[in-house]
Amino acid sequence: MTDSRLILPRRRFLTGAALGGSGLLLAGCDALTENEGFRSFLRSGEALNKGAQRLIMDRAALAREFSESDMSPTFKANGSISGGTPEYVAHAADKFASWQLVIDGMVRNPLSLSLAQLMAMPSREQITRHDCVEGWSAIGKWRGTPLGILLKQAGLSTRARYVVFHCADQWGPGVPYYESVDLIDAFHPQTILAWAMNDGVLPVRHGAPLRLRVERQLGYKQAKYVMRVEATDDLKKFYGGNGGYWEDAHDYDWYAGI
Ligand SMILES: Nc1nc2c(c(=O)[nH]1)N[C@H]1C(S)=C(S)[C@@H](COP(=O)(O)O)O[C@H]1N2
Ligand SMILES: [Mo]
């Protein structure tokens, strides 16, 4: 067990309060107010409506965070329990040493980042409850790179409105698992690409090397085996057009708020 534990680079370790309190939330606000889609929304009468204001405030709220003693003794692995493809299996055998995350689409500066590079960036740790629509929940500890930091570094286009997560596991020929979020969730301080779980490296069954945690939404939004992050202005351009595998296959809600 000890060898899979991570040595925390203290200097770079940002606490929840530091990220949630100011920095990233403000960075996220910048990115949102620079965004054309969001600006036209603000200009429209809709933004003056009290209901819409409340909706925005609610979307910015933090998911509940728990303490170590609340952590579930076991955390079920659900859906795919491996990336599956020969390429993925080879990367897993190599402990993802030559694997790279691609960040592209509507960005000025597409990025390719190794796991080591991701781990060397500022990170956030959070103990949260995962709720699956199938009726089970588990509390686990996640640590990863805030998505907002990566999108800023990639120079997200002002025309981008969504972020799509492409996963390694295939659910049929040409039917990969994928998911997407809007920019409010993309820049939410608890939205991270996690590479650690419960103080160890992220296990393959839970989405190694990288999985999304978008804590205000249900389990199926928490994409595992994330290989590529693509910024877009339109979800209709992807697969079945509904923004996610379950949304396409079984009419699940795209916004799965909890
Ligand atoms: N790539 C990928 N991501 C996925 C799934 C999947 O099958 N493939 N299943 C989803 C569902 S329904 C749930 S509940 C969670 C399960 O995450 P866990 O295995 O870490 O419990 O992953 C979600 N993300
Ligand atoms: Mo789920």
PDB file of C-alpha atoms and ligand atoms in Angstrom:
ATOM      1  CA  MET A   1       0.000   0.000   0.000  1.00  0.00           C
ATOM      2  CA  THR A   2       2.717   2.471   1.030  1.00  0.00           C
ATOM      3  CA  ASP A   3       4.348   2.578  -2.427  1.00  0.00           C
ATOM      4  CA  SER A   4       1.109   3.677  -4.059  1.00  0.00           C
ATOM      5  CA  ARG A   5       0.693   6.566  -1.619  1.00  0.00           C
ATOM      6  CA  LEU A   6       1.529   9.951  -3.011  1.00  0.00           C
ATOM      7  CA  ILE A   7       4.096  12.301  -1.583  1.00  0.00           C
ATOM      8  CA  LEU A   8       2.266  15.609  -1.367  1.00  0.00           C
ATOM      9  CA  PRO A   9       4.219  18.524  -2.817  1.00  0.00           C
ATOM     10  CA  ARG A  10       3.343  20.844   0.082  1.00  0.00           C
ATOM     11  CA  ARG A  11       4.437  24.030  -1.607  1.00  0.00           C
ATOM     12  CA  ARG A  12       1.981  23.545  -4.444  1.00  0.00           C
ATOM     13  CA  PHE A  13      -0.824  22.204  -2.363  1.00  0.00           C
ATOM     14  CA  LEU A  14      -3.701  24.626  -2.419  1.00  0.00           C
ATOM     15  CA  THR A  15      -6.286  24.182   0.270  1.00  0.00           C
ATOM     16  CA  GLY A  16      -9.977  24.062  -0.518  1.00  0.00           C
ATOM     17  CA  ALA A  17     -10.401  27.441   1.106  1.00  0.00           C
ATOM     18  CA  ALA A  18      -7.668  29.068  -1.000  1.00  0.00           C
ATOM     19  CA  LEU A  19      -9.167  27.826  -4.238  1.00  0.00           C
ATOM     20  CA  GLY A  20     -12.814  28.072  -3.334  1.00  0.00           C
ATOM     21  CA  GLY A  21     -12.520  31.415  -1.573  1.00  0.00           C
ATOM     22  CA  SER A  22     -11.067  33.633  -4.225  1.00  0.00           C
ATOM     23  CA  GLY A  23      -8.518  32.629  -6.843  1.00  0.00           C
ATOM     24  CA  LEU A  24     -10.185  30.116  -9.057  1.00  0.00           C
ATOM     25  CA  LEU A  25     -13.695  31.381  -8.531  1.00  0.00           C
ATOM     26  CA  LEU A  26     -12.581  34.832  -9.696  1.00  0.00           C
ATOM     27  CA  ALA A  27     -10.580  33.342 -12.565  1.00  0.00           C
ATOM     28  CA  GLY A  28     -13.720  31.443 -13.484  1.00  0.00           C
ATOM     29  CA  CYS A  29     -15.780  34.636 -13.364  1.00  0.00           C
ATOM     30  CA  ASP A  30     -13.294  36.340 -15.707  1.00  0.00           C
ATOM     31  CA  ALA A  31     -13.554  33.504 -18.161  1.00  0.00           C
ATOM     32  CA  LEU A  32     -17.331  33.576 -17.946  1.00  0.00           C
ATOM     33  CA  THR A  33     -17.724  37.324 -18.353  1.00  0.00           C
ATOM     34  CA  GLU A  34     -15.243  37.305 -21.270  1.00  0.00           C
ATOM     35  CA  ASN A  35     -17.363  34.614 -22.873  1.00  0.00           C
ATOM     36  CA  GLU A  36     -19.655  35.840 -25.664  1.00  0.00           C
ATOM     37  CA  GLY A  37     -22.442  33.391 -24.968  1.00  0.00           C
ATOM     38  CA  PHE A  38     -22.515  34.337 -21.294  1.00  0.00           C
ATOM     39  CA  ARG A  39     -22.286  38.075 -22.106  1.00  0.00           C
ATOM     40  CA  SER A  40     -25.258  37.952 -24.432  1.00  0.00           C
ATOM     41  CA  PHE A  41     -27.119  36.023 -21.720  1.00  0.00           C
ATOM     42  CA  LEU A  42     -26.289  38.805 -19.234  1.00  0.00           C
ATOM     43  CA  ARG A  43     -27.465  41.462 -21.720  1.00  0.00           C
ATOM     44  CA  SER A  44     -30.734  39.672 -22.330  1.00  0.00           C
ATOM     45  CA  GLY A  45     -33.696  40.361 -20.054  1.00  0.00           C
ATOM     46  CA  GLU A  46     -33.358  36.848 -18.721  1.00  0.00           C
ATOM     47  CA  ALA A  47     -30.409  37.817 -16.537  1.00  0.00           C
ATOM     48  CA  LEU A  48     -32.502  40.477 -14.772  1.00  0.00           C
ATOM     49  CA  ASN A  49     -35.064  37.906 -13.803  1.00  0.00           C
ATOM     50  CA  LYS A  50     -34.790  36.980 -10.119  1.00  0.00           C
ATOM     51  CA  GLY A  51     -35.321  33.295 -10.836  1.00  0.00           C
ATOM     52  CA  ALA A  52     -32.389  33.258 -13.259  1.00  0.00           C
ATOM     53  CA  GLN A  53     -30.198  35.101 -10.734  1.00  0.00           C
ATOM     54  CA  ARG A  54     -31.021  32.499  -8.107  1.00  0.00           C
ATOM     55  CA  LEU A  55     -30.202  29.761 -10.601  1.00  0.00           C
ATOM     56  CA  ILE A  56     -26.723  31.193 -11.226  1.00  0.00           C
ATOM     57  CA  MET A  57     -26.086  31.567  -7.484  1.00  0.00           C
ATOM     58  CA  ASP A  58     -27.206  27.990  -6.906  1.00  0.00           C
ATOM     59  CA  ARG A  59     -24.936  26.651  -9.643  1.00  0.00           C
ATOM     60  CA  ALA A  60     -21.941  28.370  -7.994  1.00  0.00           C
ATOM     61  CA  ALA A  61     -22.595  26.816  -4.559  1.00  0.00           C
ATOM     62  CA  LEU A  62     -20.167  24.204  -3.278  1.00  0.00           C
ATOM     63  CA  ALA A  63     -21.051  20.544  -2.862  1.00  0.00           C
ATOM     64  CA  ARG A  64     -20.822  19.360   0.738  1.00  0.00           C
ATOM     65  CA  GLU A  65     -17.347  18.231   1.796  1.00  0.00           C
ATOM     66  CA  PHE A  66     -16.878  15.538   4.437  1.00  0.00           C
ATOM     67  CA  SER A  67     -14.163  14.576   6.898  1.00  0.00           C
ATOM     68  CA  GLU A  68     -11.804  11.587   6.800  1.00  0.00           C
ATOM     69  CA  SER A  69     -13.970   9.707   9.296  1.00  0.00           C
ATOM     70  CA  ASP A  70     -16.945   9.884   6.906  1.00  0.00           C
ATOM     71  CA  MET A  71     -15.100   8.086   4.103  1.00  0.00           C
ATOM     72  CA  SER A  72     -16.758   4.865   2.906  1.00  0.00           C
ATOM     73  CA  PRO A  73     -14.776   1.705   3.715  1.00  0.00           C
ATOM     74  CA  THR A  74     -15.496   0.471   0.197  1.00  0.00           C
ATOM     75  CA  PHE A  75     -16.245   2.431  -2.958  1.00  0.00           C
ATOM     76  CA  LYS A  76     -18.086   0.486  -5.648  1.00  0.00           C
ATOM     77  CA  ALA A  77     -16.624   0.613  -9.167  1.00  0.00           C
ATOM     78  CA  ASN A  78     -19.423   1.048 -11.703  1.00  0.00           C
ATOM     79  CA  GLY A  79     -19.835   1.007 -15.483  1.00  0.00           C
ATOM     80  CA  SER A  80     -16.558   0.297 -17.268  1.00  0.00           C
ATOM     81  CA  ILE A  81     -13.804  -0.969 -14.997  1.00  0.00           C
ATOM     82  CA  SER A  82     -11.031  -0.508 -17.594  1.00  0.00           C
ATOM     83  CA  GLY A  83     -10.321   1.724 -20.580  1.00  0.00           C
ATOM     84  CA  GLY A  84     -10.476  -1.442 -22.659  1.00  0.00           C
ATOM     85  CA  THR A  85      -8.714  -0.571 -25.929  1.00  0.00           C
ATOM     86  CA  PRO A  86      -5.291  -2.189 -26.662  1.00  0.00           C
ATOM     87  CA  GLU A  87      -3.753   1.287 -26.533  1.00  0.00           C
ATOM     88  CA  TYR A  88      -5.248   1.878 -23.090  1.00  0.00           C
ATOM     89  CA  VAL A  89      -4.123  -1.534 -21.818  1.00  0.00           C
ATOM     90  CA  ALA A  90      -0.551  -0.773 -22.989  1.00  0.00           C
ATOM     91  CA  HIS A  91      -0.585   2.590 -21.185  1.00  0.00           C
ATOM     92  CA  ALA A  92      -1.926   0.961 -18.012  1.00  0.00           C
ATOM     93  CA  ALA A  93       0.837  -1.708 -18.128  1.00  0.00           C
ATOM     94  CA  ASP A  94       3.336   1.158 -18.333  1.00  0.00           C
ATOM     95  CA  LYS A  95       1.687   2.993 -15.385  1.00  0.00           C
ATOM     96  CA  PHE A  96       0.715   5.735 -17.879  1.00  0.00           C
ATOM     97  CA  ALA A  97       4.362   6.929 -18.083  1.00  0.00           C
ATOM     98  CA  SER A  98       4.071   7.902 -21.779  1.00  0.00           C
ATOM     99  CA  TRP A  99       0.343   8.737 -21.727  1.00  0.00           C
ATOM    100  CA  GLN A 100      -0.673  12.351 -22.420  1.00  0.00           C
ATOM    101  CA  LEU A 101      -3.878  14.280 -21.878  1.00  0.00           C
ATOM    102  CA  VAL A 102      -4.887  16.364 -24.901  1.00  0.00           C
ATOM    103  CA  ILE A 103      -6.712  19.666 -24.405  1.00  0.00           C
ATOM    104  CA  ASP A 104      -7.923  21.095 -27.693  1.00  0.00           C
ATOM    105  CA  GLY A 105     -10.922  22.338 -29.653  1.00  0.00           C
ATOM    106  CA  MET A 106     -11.832  25.996 -29.158  1.00  0.00           C
ATOM    107  CA  VAL A 107      -8.604  27.018 -27.414  1.00  0.00           C
ATOM    108  CA  ARG A 108      -5.814  29.328 -28.593  1.00  0.00           C
ATOM    109  CA  ASN A 109      -3.079  27.088 -27.259  1.00  0.00           C
ATOM    110  CA  PRO A 110      -3.798  23.329 -27.429  1.00  0.00           C
ATOM    111  CA  LEU A 111      -1.978  21.344 -24.737  1.00  0.00           C
ATOM    112  CA  SER A 112      -0.560  17.852 -24.360  1.00  0.00           C
ATOM    113  CA  LEU A 113       0.259  17.077 -20.732  1.00  0.00           C
ATOM    114  CA  SER A 114       1.865  14.025 -19.148  1.00  0.00           C
ATOM    115  CA  LEU A 115       0.580  12.646 -15.861  1.00  0.00           C
ATOM    116  CA  ALA A 116       3.742  13.949 -14.156  1.00  0.00           C
ATOM    117  CA  GLN A 117       3.075  17.441 -15.532  1.00  0.00           C
ATOM    118  CA  LEU A 118      -0.532  17.331 -14.326  1.00  0.00           C
ATOM    119  CA  MET A 119       0.606  16.185 -10.882  1.00  0.00           C
ATOM    120  CA  ALA A 120       3.144  19.026 -10.690  1.00  0.00           C
ATOM    121  CA  MET A 121       0.433  21.659 -11.205  1.00  0.00           C
ATOM    122  CA  PRO A 122      -1.608  23.188  -8.378  1.00  0.00           C
ATOM    123  CA  SER A 123      -4.113  20.632  -7.151  1.00  0.00           C
ATOM    124  CA  ARG A 124      -7.225  20.431  -5.017  1.00  0.00           C
ATOM    125  CA  GLU A 125      -8.291  17.697  -2.615  1.00  0.00           C
ATOM    126  CA  GLN A 126     -11.896  17.078  -1.588  1.00  0.00           C
ATOM    127  CA  ILE A 127     -13.901  14.442   0.274  1.00  0.00           C
ATOM    128  CA  THR A 128     -17.311  14.254  -1.365  1.00  0.00           C
ATOM    129  CA  ARG A 129     -20.272  11.954  -1.827  1.00  0.00           C
ATOM    130  CA  HIS A 130     -20.758  10.230  -5.166  1.00  0.00           C
ATOM    131  CA  ASP A 131     -24.422   9.484  -5.970  1.00  0.00           C
ATOM    132  CA  CYS A 132     -25.256   6.987  -8.714  1.00  0.00           C
ATOM    133  CA  VAL A 133     -28.736   6.905 -10.301  1.00  0.00           C
ATOM    134  CA  GLU A 134     -28.739   3.168  -9.689  1.00  0.00           C
ATOM    135  CA  GLY A 135     -29.293   3.946  -6.010  1.00  0.00           C
ATOM    136  CA  TRP A 136     -25.942   3.731  -4.257  1.00  0.00           C
ATOM    137  CA  SER A 137     -23.656   6.407  -2.811  1.00  0.00           C
ATOM    138  CA  ALA A 138     -20.090   6.429  -1.522  1.00  0.00           C
ATOM    139  CA  ILE A 139     -17.897   9.043   0.143  1.00  0.00           C
ATOM    140  CA  GLY A 140     -14.360   9.226  -1.208  1.00  0.00           C
ATOM    141  CA  LYS A 141     -11.346  11.502  -1.251  1.00  0.00           C
ATOM    142  CA  TRP A 142     -10.265  12.910  -4.615  1.00  0.00           C
ATOM    143  CA  ARG A 143      -7.259  14.936  -5.580  1.00  0.00           C
ATOM    144  CA  GLY A 144      -6.583  16.456  -8.970  1.00  0.00           C
ATOM    145  CA  THR A 145      -5.923  19.435 -11.178  1.00  0.00           C
ATOM    146  CA  PRO A 146      -8.693  22.052 -11.290  1.00  0.00           C
ATOM    147  CA  LEU A 147     -10.188  22.027 -14.802  1.00  0.00           C
ATOM    148  CA  GLY A 148     -10.391  25.840 -14.761  1.00  0.00           C
ATOM    149  CA  ILE A 149      -6.598  26.152 -14.447  1.00  0.00           C
ATOM    150  CA  LEU A 150      -6.101  23.881 -17.471  1.00  0.00           C
ATOM    151  CA  LEU A 151      -8.662  25.781 -19.569  1.00  0.00           C
ATOM    152  CA  LYS A 152      -7.041  29.122 -18.705  1.00  0.00           C
ATOM    153  CA  GLN A 153      -3.626  27.738 -19.607  1.00  0.00           C
ATOM    154  CA  ALA A 154      -4.978  26.458 -22.932  1.00  0.00           C
ATOM    155  CA  GLY A 155      -6.459  29.893 -23.697  1.00  0.00           C
ATOM    156  CA  LEU A 156     -10.139  28.956 -23.873  1.00  0.00           C
ATOM    157  CA  SER A 157     -11.841  30.787 -26.746  1.00  0.00           C
ATOM    158  CA  THR A 158     -14.433  33.418 -25.844  1.00  0.00           C
ATOM    159  CA  ARG A 159     -16.805  31.530 -28.177  1.00  0.00           C
ATOM    160  CA  ALA A 160     -16.536  28.239 -26.274  1.00  0.00           C
ATOM    161  CA  ARG A 161     -19.624  27.258 -24.257  1.00  0.00           C
ATOM    162  CA  TYR A 162     -19.036  23.630 -23.274  1.00  0.00           C
ATOM    163  CA  VAL A 163     -16.233  21.244 -22.439  1.00  0.00           C
ATOM    164  CA  VAL A 164     -16.400  17.669 -23.755  1.00  0.00           C
ATOM    165  CA  PHE A 165     -14.554  14.771 -22.077  1.00  0.00           C
ATOM    166  CA  HIS A 166     -13.536  11.937 -24.397  1.00  0.00           C
ATOM    167  CA  CYS A 167     -13.017   8.609 -22.611  1.00  0.00           C
ATOM    168  CA  ALA A 168     -11.021   5.508 -23.556  1.00  0.00           C
ATOM    169  CA  ASP A 169     -13.797   2.946 -23.002  1.00  0.00           C
ATOM    170  CA  GLN A 170     -16.021   1.974 -25.923  1.00  0.00           C
ATOM    171  CA  TRP A 171     -19.644   0.920 -25.411  1.00  0.00           C
ATOM    172  CA  GLY A 172     -20.058  -0.274 -28.984  1.00  0.00           C
ATOM    173  CA  PRO A 173     -18.351   0.205 -32.348  1.00  0.00           C
ATOM    174  CA  GLY A 174     -17.731   3.957 -32.632  1.00  0.00           C
ATOM    175  CA  VAL A 175     -19.607   4.530 -29.352  1.00  0.00           C
ATOM    176  CA  PRO A 176     -17.138   5.724 -26.728  1.00  0.00           C
ATOM    177  CA  TYR A 177     -18.189   6.926 -23.284  1.00  0.00           C
ATOM    178  CA  TYR A 178     -18.107  10.714 -23.229  1.00  0.00           C
ATOM    179  CA  GLU A 179     -19.513  13.524 -21.126  1.00  0.00           C
ATOM    180  CA  SER A 180     -19.720  17.315 -21.140  1.00  0.00           C
ATOM    181  CA  VAL A 181     -20.287  20.294 -18.850  1.00  0.00           C
ATOM    182  CA  ASP A 182     -20.994  23.981 -19.387  1.00  0.00           C
ATOM    183  CA  LEU A 183     -18.562  26.720 -18.364  1.00  0.00           C
ATOM    184  CA  ILE A 184     -20.216  27.304 -14.983  1.00  0.00           C
ATOM    185  CA  ASP A 185     -19.322  23.754 -13.990  1.00  0.00           C
ATOM    186  CA  ALA A 186     -16.006  23.822 -15.877  1.00  0.00           C
ATOM    187  CA  PHE A 187     -14.826  26.731 -13.697  1.00  0.00           C
ATOM    188  CA  HIS A 188     -16.549  25.591 -10.486  1.00  0.00           C
ATOM    189  CA  PRO A 189     -13.846  25.369  -7.792  1.00  0.00           C
ATOM    190  CA  GLN A 190     -14.628  21.699  -7.031  1.00  0.00           C
ATOM    191  CA  THR A 191     -14.413  20.605 -10.682  1.00  0.00           C
ATOM    192  CA  ILE A 192     -11.151  18.697 -10.978  1.00  0.00           C
ATOM    193  CA  LEU A 193      -9.495  16.121 -13.210  1.00  0.00           C
ATOM    194  CA  ALA A 194      -8.588  13.675 -10.464  1.00  0.00           C
ATOM    195  CA  TRP A 195      -5.453  11.512 -10.560  1.00  0.00           C
ATOM    196  CA  ALA A 196      -5.609  10.387  -6.905  1.00  0.00           C
ATOM    197  CA  MET A 197      -8.295   8.658  -4.859  1.00  0.00           C
ATOM    198  CA  ASN A 198      -8.307   7.903  -1.129  1.00  0.00           C
ATOM    199  CA  ASP A 199      -4.593   8.887  -0.781  1.00  0.00           C
ATOM    200  CA  GLY A 200      -3.358   6.539  -3.512  1.00  0.00           C
ATOM    201  CA  VAL A 201      -2.953   6.788  -7.266  1.00  0.00           C
ATOM    202  CA  LEU A 202      -6.313   6.568  -9.052  1.00  0.00           C
ATOM    203  CA  PRO A 203      -7.007   2.833  -9.585  1.00  0.00           C
ATOM    204  CA  VAL A 204      -7.821   1.545 -13.081  1.00  0.00           C
ATOM    205  CA  ARG A 205     -11.332   0.476 -12.031  1.00  0.00           C
ATOM    206  CA  HIS A 206     -12.055   4.065 -10.918  1.00  0.00           C
ATOM    207  CA  GLY A 207     -10.821   5.688 -14.138  1.00  0.00           C
ATOM    208  CA  ALA A 208      -7.005   5.831 -14.230  1.00  0.00           C
ATOM    209  CA  PRO A 209      -5.095   7.816 -15.165  1.00  0.00           C
ATOM    210  CA  LEU A 210      -7.582  10.691 -15.008  1.00  0.00           C
ATOM    211  CA  ARG A 211     -11.279  11.100 -14.196  1.00  0.00           C
ATOM    212  CA  LEU A 212     -13.590  14.043 -13.906  1.00  0.00           C
ATOM    213  CA  ARG A 213     -15.103  15.089 -10.568  1.00  0.00           C
ATOM    214  CA  VAL A 214     -17.956  17.524 -11.065  1.00  0.00           C
ATOM    215  CA  GLU A 215     -19.362  17.382  -7.580  1.00  0.00           C
ATOM    216  CA  ARG A 216     -22.747  19.036  -8.012  1.00  0.00           C
ATOM    217  CA  GLN A 217     -23.886  16.349 -10.433  1.00  0.00           C
ATOM    218  CA  LEU A 218     -24.752  12.629 -10.452  1.00  0.00           C
ATOM    219  CA  GLY A 219     -22.374   9.679 -10.954  1.00  0.00           C
ATOM    220  CA  TYR A 220     -22.702   9.263 -14.704  1.00  0.00           C
ATOM    221  CA  LYS A 221     -21.292  12.770 -15.261  1.00  0.00           C
ATOM    222  CA  GLN A 222     -18.046  11.746 -13.472  1.00  0.00           C
ATOM    223  CA  ALA A 223     -16.246  10.608 -16.659  1.00  0.00           C
ATOM    224  CA  LYS A 224     -13.511   8.013 -16.092  1.00  0.00           C
ATOM    225  CA  TYR A 225     -10.559   7.262 -18.439  1.00  0.00           C
ATOM    226  CA  VAL A 226     -10.477  10.869 -19.742  1.00  0.00           C
ATOM    227  CA  MET A 227      -8.066  11.006 -22.693  1.00  0.00           C
ATOM    228  CA  ARG A 228      -9.011  14.290 -24.275  1.00  0.00           C
ATOM    229  CA  VAL A 229     -10.737  17.503 -23.186  1.00  0.00           C
ATOM    230  CA  GLU A 230     -12.293  19.433 -26.077  1.00  0.00           C
ATOM    231  CA  ALA A 231     -13.795  22.917 -25.872  1.00  0.00           C
ATOM    232  CA  THR A 232     -16.776  23.552 -28.149  1.00  0.00           C
ATOM    233  CA  ASP A 233     -19.635  25.942 -28.863  1.00  0.00           C
ATOM    234  CA  ASP A 234     -22.156  23.191 -29.664  1.00  0.00           C
ATOM    235  CA  LEU A 235     -22.816  19.736 -28.177  1.00  0.00           C
ATOM    236  CA  LYS A 236     -24.789  18.688 -31.270  1.00  0.00           C
ATOM    237  CA  LYS A 237     -21.442  18.174 -33.039  1.00  0.00           C
ATOM    238  CA  PHE A 238     -20.664  15.135 -30.862  1.00  0.00           C
ATOM    239  CA  TYR A 239     -21.951  11.564 -31.244  1.00  0.00           C
ATOM    240  CA  GLY A 240     -25.726  11.437 -30.591  1.00  0.00           C
ATOM    241  CA  GLY A 241     -25.785  15.190 -29.919  1.00  0.00           C
ATOM    242  CA  ASN A 242     -27.044  15.112 -26.321  1.00  0.00           C
ATOM    243  CA  GLY A 243     -23.725  15.762 -24.589  1.00  0.00           C
ATOM    244  CA  GLY A 244     -22.997  12.354 -23.090  1.00  0.00           C
ATOM    245  CA  TYR A 245     -23.128   8.596 -23.525  1.00  0.00           C
ATOM    246  CA  TRP A 246     -26.113   8.002 -21.208  1.00  0.00           C
ATOM    247  CA  GLU A 247     -27.820  11.158 -22.455  1.00  0.00           C
ATOM    248  CA  ASP A 248     -27.632   9.745 -26.012  1.00  0.00           C
ATOM    249  CA  ALA A 249     -28.346   6.110 -25.165  1.00  0.00           C
ATOM    250  CA  HIS A 250     -31.052   6.342 -22.523  1.00  0.00           C
ATOM    251  CA  ASP A 251     -32.338   9.894 -22.467  1.00  0.00           C
ATOM    252  CA  TYR A 252     -30.617  10.725 -19.167  1.00  0.00           C
ATOM    253  CA  ASP A 253     -30.703  14.436 -18.268  1.00  0.00           C
ATOM    254  CA  TRP A 254     -27.677  16.380 -19.511  1.00  0.00           C
ATOM    255  CA  TYR A 255     -27.710  18.500 -16.354  1.00  0.00           C
ATOM    256  CA  ALA A 256     -27.865  15.968 -13.527  1.00  0.00           C
ATOM    257  CA  GLY A 257     -27.844  18.303 -10.522  1.00  0.00           C
ATOM    258  CA  ILE A 258     -27.901  16.989  -6.960  1.00  0.00           C
TER     259      ILE A 258
HETATM  260  N1  LIG B   1     -15.599   6.399 -18.991  1.00  0.00           N
HETATM  261  C1  LIG B   1     -16.597   6.063 -18.156  1.00  0.00           C
HETATM  262  N2  LIG B   1     -16.945   6.918 -17.175  1.00  0.00           N
HETATM  263  C2  LIG B   1     -17.932   6.606 -16.316  1.00  0.00           C
HETATM  264  C3  LIG B   1     -18.688   5.412 -16.446  1.00  0.00           C
HETATM  265  C4  LIG B   1     -18.299   4.524 -17.482  1.00  0.00           C
HETATM  266  O1  LIG B   1     -18.874   3.430 -17.673  1.00  0.00           O
HETATM  267  N3  LIG B   1     -17.267   4.888 -18.326  1.00  0.00           N
HETATM  268  N4  LIG B   1     -19.726   5.150 -15.577  1.00  0.00           N
HETATM  269  C5  LIG B   1     -20.299   6.297 -14.856  1.00  0.00           C
HETATM  270  C6  LIG B   1     -21.181   5.942 -13.747  1.00  0.00           C
HETATM  271  S1  LIG B   1     -22.796   5.526 -14.101  1.00  0.00           S
HETATM  272  C7  LIG B   1     -20.790   6.056 -12.444  1.00  0.00           C
HETATM  273  S2  LIG B   1     -21.834   5.780 -11.142  1.00  0.00           S
HETATM  274  C8  LIG B   1     -19.384   6.373 -12.124  1.00  0.00           C
HETATM  275  C9  LIG B   1     -18.772   5.260 -11.309  1.00  0.00           C
HETATM  276  O2  LIG B   1     -17.503   5.659 -10.865  1.00  0.00           O
HETATM  277  P1  LIG B   1     -16.685   4.647  -9.984  1.00  0.00           P
HETATM  278  O3  LIG B   1     -16.435   3.415 -10.819  1.00  0.00           O
HETATM  279  O4  LIG B   1     -15.434   5.341  -9.589  1.00  0.00           O
HETATM  280  O5  LIG B   1     -17.559   4.305  -8.804  1.00  0.00           O
HETATM  281  O6  LIG B   1     -18.570   6.576 -13.265  1.00  0.00           O
HETATM  282  C10 LIG B   1     -19.218   7.209 -14.333  1.00  0.00           C
HETATM  283  N5  LIG B   1     -18.229   7.499 -15.337  1.00  0.00           N
HETATM  284 MO    MO B   2     -23.925   5.717 -12.124  1.00  0.00          MO
END
